């Protein structure tokens, strides 16, 4: 009944949020005789913060209407290129874009947030790359008639999307998809698939979670597998399209992430309150925009979540050479001509230092010239793919890596 209780609470909070927002607007309205009171900004700001914190947020839009190429502003259009029950492939087409730019597939994490969490990643790569992204579905919106979706299916989706885009595609995997993308590459390399990626950039990915375990890893390993089956898997209520489906709810994932850094989130909201009181709307809106995205969550299928817990966090099957994709063993040694870049953040509290770098060691038959490692100083998990450090320090490393991989392929 946890899911039903959450929905009931969400309904109550939505009403309270709307009332608080309306009250805040009325208190600051010039036609309100009390709007000039010295206490009004304090009360109105408090109501505004509560309204924002208690509101319900749906799937955000990328909202990337333009980009700049060679100093000129060009139009960007989102085009859905391939549709599957549990995800679709979005292509960001740009007017007057050079035809010889590298093709880049960004594989978004299926970890409780929408692909729009990578808006900053997409925006930074748009000027110099032909960008595509995986847009995973909210499991509670997928009817039971479409069947199940697990880690094996995720790998199949990656292979199918790469096949759709075609040979010479570069892949950027952020966090969770590092493992399935790496597995897909190994499987495609083993069969010499024509569309195997030219390069893979893995950013803060849990390739080997035995390296520098974090709080996230501890949560996944301190309890037996049966505990997760019995305590975190819920049934979607019947009033949703995916009613009856077993899922790991997004609100549980969000609760866990918020609890990890609860003090920081309190400070952020306190600062938002102070900005509103001081009339600093620009900084307040920036904080609001972040939390609107951060608190927009979606559900994962139970089978995907549980298989990931077992394969990645508890049994460590990939680094031990025991990971299977259906009836085939995932052999990192099969990767012989796919360039690999491992990016880690020095202060990453989700994927510790060394977890992503392990991917380079596992590819035993890949020449060292194809392997690159970059550790971003003073950067946390989200700073790897979003924010100033991503734009000015990390993205240039990724861009050079992609260009080098293309140059190497042309010489081959």
XYZ file of C-alpha atoms in Angstrom:
412
model
C 0.000 0.000 0.000
C 3.054 2.293 0.028
C 2.459 3.498 -3.523
C -1.186 4.300 -2.758
C -0.174 6.182 0.391
C 2.346 8.176 -1.616
C -0.276 9.081 -4.218
C -2.671 10.227 -1.482
C 0.010 12.388 0.131
C 1.004 13.769 -3.270
C -2.593 14.786 -3.907
C -2.829 16.617 -0.567
C 0.521 18.366 -1.076
C -0.434 19.445 -4.599
C -3.461 21.257 -3.190
C -1.406 22.800 -0.389
C 1.249 23.869 -2.905
C -1.303 25.583 -5.127
C -2.821 27.401 -2.142
C 0.588 28.517 -0.845
C 1.622 29.739 -4.294
C -1.582 31.727 -4.735
C -1.205 33.216 -1.248
C 2.379 34.267 -1.974
C 1.320 35.977 -5.200
C -1.531 37.793 -3.442
C 0.684 39.005 -0.609
C 3.115 40.644 -3.053
C 0.418 42.044 -5.326
C 0.504 45.877 -5.302
C -3.286 45.973 -4.976
C -3.016 44.213 -1.607
C -2.857 46.920 1.107
C -0.617 44.677 3.245
C 1.976 44.230 0.481
C 3.989 47.192 1.793
C 4.344 45.706 5.264
C 7.981 44.979 6.230
C 6.948 41.441 7.181
C 5.265 40.683 3.860
C 8.438 39.660 1.926
C 9.354 37.195 4.683
C 5.938 35.513 4.801
C 5.510 35.567 1.009
C 8.976 34.068 0.492
C 8.264 31.310 3.011
C 5.035 30.451 1.205
C 6.829 30.492 -2.152
C 9.526 28.077 -0.940
C 6.882 25.742 0.513
C 4.841 25.892 -2.702
C 7.871 24.947 -4.755
C 9.071 22.203 -2.382
C 5.648 20.528 -2.159
C 4.690 20.758 -5.829
C 4.491 17.742 -8.133
C 6.608 17.791 -11.262
C 6.028 15.793 -14.437
C 8.408 14.970 -17.254
C 10.406 18.105 -18.138
C 11.155 19.249 -21.682
C 14.670 19.598 -23.049
C 13.780 23.072 -24.279
C 16.870 23.377 -26.472
C 15.528 25.530 -29.294
C 18.850 26.847 -30.626
C 22.581 26.303 -30.526
C 25.600 28.142 -31.889
C 27.750 26.714 -34.679
C 30.737 28.673 -35.979
C 29.448 31.833 -34.343
C 25.983 31.565 -35.848
C 22.749 30.745 -34.023
C 20.954 27.789 -35.615
C 17.626 26.128 -34.913
C 17.493 22.828 -33.012
C 14.622 20.373 -33.510
C 13.900 17.221 -31.490
C 13.042 14.296 -33.742
C 11.973 10.898 -32.418
C 13.856 8.422 -34.598
C 12.948 5.078 -33.024
C 10.228 4.075 -30.592
C 10.137 1.064 -28.291
C 7.802 0.289 -25.368
C 10.344 1.262 -22.696
C 12.274 3.978 -24.479
C 12.760 6.028 -27.583
C 15.663 7.506 -29.505
C 15.695 11.291 -29.841
C 17.762 13.042 -32.502
C 18.615 16.724 -32.112
C 18.714 17.958 -35.695
C 20.260 21.368 -36.425
C 19.813 23.604 -39.429
C 22.957 24.242 -41.501
C 25.054 21.870 -39.385
C 28.232 20.459 -41.019
C 27.600 16.940 -42.316
C 30.973 15.594 -41.204
C 30.484 16.188 -37.461
C 30.886 13.115 -35.193
C 27.729 11.177 -34.387
C 27.232 11.024 -30.616
C 24.757 8.796 -28.792
C 24.247 9.935 -25.199
C 22.874 7.053 -23.149
C 20.912 8.529 -20.267
C 20.721 6.703 -16.941
C 17.670 4.707 -16.013
C 17.933 5.536 -12.337
C 14.766 7.360 -11.391
C 15.230 10.557 -13.400
C 14.293 11.487 -16.948
C 16.822 11.954 -19.733
C 16.361 15.707 -19.370
C 18.666 15.510 -16.348
C 21.375 15.537 -19.040
C 20.094 18.745 -20.649
C 23.391 20.478 -19.858
C 25.334 17.559 -21.353
C 23.349 17.711 -24.586
C 23.535 21.502 -24.781
C 27.329 21.536 -24.464
C 27.861 18.865 -27.139
C 25.359 20.217 -29.692
C 27.607 22.759 -31.448
C 30.211 20.208 -32.525
C 28.348 16.900 -32.681
C 25.359 15.184 -34.266
C 23.666 14.370 -30.947
C 21.217 11.572 -30.157
C 19.918 10.521 -26.728
C 18.035 7.620 -25.192
C 14.755 8.745 -23.651
C 13.668 6.026 -21.233
C 9.996 5.589 -20.384
C 8.423 5.922 -16.952
C 7.553 2.298 -16.147
C 4.238 3.285 -14.556
C 3.160 4.624 -17.954
C 3.858 1.358 -19.811
C 0.875 -1.044 -19.905
C 1.425 -4.629 -18.757
C 0.624 -5.820 -22.275
C 4.083 -4.667 -23.398
C 5.742 -7.243 -21.170
C 8.838 -6.934 -19.006
C 12.075 -4.949 -19.255
C 15.306 -6.002 -17.582
C 19.039 -5.346 -17.877
C 19.287 -7.716 -20.846
C 16.573 -5.747 -22.625
C 18.412 -2.510 -21.838
C 21.512 -3.888 -23.568
C 19.387 -4.917 -26.556
C 17.977 -1.392 -26.793
C 21.501 0.074 -26.854
C 22.526 -2.313 -29.639
C 19.369 -1.551 -31.638
C 19.816 2.216 -31.245
C 23.450 2.000 -32.370
C 22.359 -0.086 -35.344
C 19.774 2.583 -36.194
C 22.328 5.426 -36.078
C 24.920 3.455 -38.006
C 28.680 2.808 -38.033
C 31.155 5.277 -36.605
C 28.961 6.390 -33.708
C 30.515 7.569 -30.471
C 28.767 6.804 -27.175
C 28.665 8.822 -23.965
C 27.313 6.856 -20.992
C 26.545 8.797 -17.825
C 26.603 6.817 -14.565
C 24.279 3.774 -14.552
C 24.448 2.950 -18.299
C 28.226 2.506 -18.167
C 27.743 -1.206 -17.438
C 25.102 -2.040 -20.089
C 26.858 0.132 -22.697
C 30.180 -1.589 -21.963
C 28.437 -4.964 -22.187
C 26.747 -4.019 -25.468
C 30.095 -2.930 -26.913
C 31.757 -6.204 -25.877
C 28.948 -8.260 -27.409
C 28.990 -6.224 -30.632
C 32.779 -6.452 -30.822
C 32.678 -10.226 -30.374
C 30.396 -10.615 -33.386
C 32.152 -7.841 -35.334
C 28.886 -5.900 -35.571
C 29.074 -3.258 -38.287
C 27.589 -0.611 -35.974
C 29.777 -1.238 -32.921
C 30.710 2.141 -31.428
C 33.905 3.874 -32.463
C 34.425 5.133 -28.940
C 32.795 5.026 -25.513
C 33.043 7.722 -22.863
C 31.984 6.446 -19.438
C 31.341 9.109 -16.806
C 31.019 8.163 -13.138
C 29.892 4.642 -13.994
C 29.762 1.638 -11.611
C 31.907 -0.742 -13.670
C 33.488 -2.271 -10.556
C 31.795 -1.159 -7.341
C 34.343 -3.010 -5.240
C 36.654 -0.043 -5.862
C 36.223 2.796 -3.320
C 32.692 1.820 -2.210
C 30.325 4.726 -1.559
C 27.166 5.038 0.534
C 25.162 3.966 -2.526
C 27.227 0.783 -2.816
C 26.874 0.098 0.899
C 23.093 0.343 0.753
C 23.074 -2.169 -2.098
C 25.348 -4.670 -0.354
C 24.517 -4.509 3.354
C 21.177 -6.237 2.834
C 20.421 -9.567 1.135
C 18.857 -9.609 -2.327
C 15.583 -10.851 -0.838
C 15.280 -7.657 1.220
C 15.078 -5.558 -1.946
C 12.473 -7.893 -3.425
C 10.302 -7.663 -0.330
C 10.746 -4.021 0.731
C 11.336 -1.656 -2.195
C 9.352 -3.239 -5.013
C 5.844 -1.799 -5.291
C 2.819 -2.290 -7.534
C 1.676 0.603 -9.709
C -1.918 1.630 -8.809
C -4.520 0.742 -11.406
C -5.380 4.341 -12.279
C -2.011 4.664 -14.083
C -1.499 3.199 -17.603
C 0.987 0.721 -16.146
C -1.361 -0.316 -13.365
C -0.422 -3.694 -11.890
C 3.223 -3.497 -12.985
C 5.891 -4.235 -10.370
C 8.311 -1.305 -10.104
C 10.971 0.370 -8.054
C 9.254 3.759 -7.583
C 11.053 6.938 -8.490
C 9.932 8.571 -5.254
C 11.907 5.981 -3.272
C 15.026 6.645 -5.331
C 14.613 10.395 -4.834
C 14.119 9.942 -1.088
C 17.370 8.007 -0.910
C 19.352 10.613 -2.823
C 17.875 13.473 -0.783
C 18.697 11.668 2.469
C 22.344 11.231 1.418
C 22.865 14.999 1.383
C 19.931 16.219 3.447
C 21.897 19.061 5.053
C 22.956 20.424 1.679
C 19.363 20.403 0.423
C 18.196 22.280 3.524
C 20.891 24.885 2.984
C 19.870 25.267 -0.663
C 16.253 25.943 0.289
C 17.311 28.337 3.043
C 19.405 30.244 0.513
C 16.472 30.255 -1.890
C 14.349 31.789 0.866
C 16.954 34.504 1.520
C 17.244 35.304 -2.201
C 13.467 35.722 -2.406
C 13.385 37.974 0.663
C 16.163 40.104 -0.808
C 14.401 40.289 -4.169
C 17.192 38.336 -5.878
C 14.877 36.474 -8.254
C 17.672 35.365 -10.592
C 19.461 33.207 -8.002
C 16.171 31.969 -6.557
C 14.937 30.877 -9.983
C 18.204 29.066 -10.621
C 17.718 26.988 -7.472
C 14.073 26.370 -8.360
C 15.005 25.171 -11.844
C 17.503 22.675 -10.431
C 15.007 21.185 -7.970
C 12.199 21.061 -10.512
C 14.460 18.824 -12.607
C 15.907 16.889 -9.667
C 12.483 16.114 -8.207
C 10.973 14.998 -11.519
C 11.218 11.241 -11.091
C 10.026 8.120 -12.860
C 9.682 4.437 -11.996
C 11.924 1.559 -13.057
C 10.638 -1.937 -13.759
C 11.231 -4.327 -10.870
C 13.089 -6.812 -13.054
C 15.538 -4.168 -14.311
C 16.192 -2.768 -10.845
C 16.659 -6.172 -9.198
C 18.882 -7.545 -11.962
C 21.047 -4.418 -11.707
C 21.320 -4.771 -7.917
C 22.477 -8.369 -8.332
C 24.703 -8.041 -11.419
C 26.370 -4.704 -10.696
C 26.346 -4.113 -6.943
C 26.171 -7.475 -5.190
C 27.723 -10.090 -7.477
C 30.097 -7.814 -9.469
C 29.657 -10.057 -12.479
C 31.197 -7.784 -15.141
C 34.616 -7.246 -13.501
C 34.711 -10.911 -12.472
C 34.161 -11.988 -16.095
C 30.914 -13.759 -15.220
C 28.279 -11.397 -16.629
C 25.856 -13.021 -19.046
C 23.597 -11.468 -21.635
C 20.924 -14.093 -22.169
C 23.017 -17.105 -23.294
C 26.231 -15.230 -24.133
C 29.055 -14.318 -21.781
C 30.066 -10.667 -21.833
C 33.785 -10.743 -22.611
C 35.589 -7.376 -22.220
C 38.538 -9.000 -23.958
C 36.553 -8.900 -27.209
C 36.944 -5.102 -27.293
C 39.914 -4.543 -29.604
C 39.176 -1.427 -31.655
C 36.736 0.663 -29.576
C 38.381 3.633 -27.883
C 37.557 3.954 -24.175
C 37.542 7.073 -21.993
C 36.858 6.808 -18.257
C 35.918 10.068 -16.536
C 35.708 10.262 -12.745
C 35.051 13.060 -10.283
C 37.401 13.472 -7.341
C 34.462 14.116 -4.992
C 31.982 11.678 -6.519
C 29.921 10.234 -3.649
C 27.907 7.894 -5.884
C 30.564 6.186 -8.039
C 33.865 6.218 -6.179
C 37.293 6.765 -7.732
C 38.441 3.676 -9.588
C 34.997 2.248 -10.312
C 34.868 3.651 -13.851
C 38.600 3.398 -14.480
C 38.260 -0.376 -14.053
C 36.748 -0.510 -17.558
C 40.177 0.231 -19.019
C 41.824 -2.626 -17.141
C 39.120 -5.113 -18.116
C 39.690 -4.505 -21.848
C 42.797 -6.679 -21.868
C 43.115 -6.874 -25.665
C 42.620 -3.178 -26.348
C 45.860 -1.301 -27.147
C 46.854 1.344 -24.599
C 46.606 3.997 -27.311
C 42.841 3.442 -27.290
C 42.537 3.985 -23.525
C 42.184 7.380 -21.819
C 41.537 8.303 -18.199
C 40.571 11.677 -16.752
C 39.972 12.540 -13.122
C 38.152 15.857 -12.658
C 39.557 17.656 -9.587
C 37.110 18.915 -6.957
C 34.101 17.649 -8.946
C 31.198 15.634 -7.526
C 28.921 13.221 -9.329
C 26.559 15.703 -10.989
C 29.393 18.089 -11.764
C 30.871 15.521 -14.133
C 28.145 16.089 -16.705
C 26.523 19.393 -15.717
C 27.646 22.859 -14.721
C 30.687 25.057 -15.289
C 33.343 22.381 -14.709
C 31.631 20.116 -17.225
C 31.416 22.852 -19.841
C 34.910 24.281 -19.472
C 37.113 21.423 -18.256
C 35.563 18.003 -18.873
C 33.746 18.489 -22.200
C 36.960 19.583 -23.979
C 38.587 16.314 -22.866
C 35.648 14.349 -24.292
C 35.714 16.332 -27.540
C 39.437 15.734 -28.071
C 39.016 12.044 -27.282
C 36.280 11.752 -29.937
C 38.330 13.616 -32.534
C 41.347 11.403 -31.826
C 39.202 8.283 -32.207
C 37.920 9.522 -35.576
C 41.428 10.367 -36.740
C 42.661 6.927 -35.710
C 39.793 5.258 -37.572
C 40.591 7.178 -40.773
C 44.197 5.999 -40.656
C 43.210 2.361 -40.099
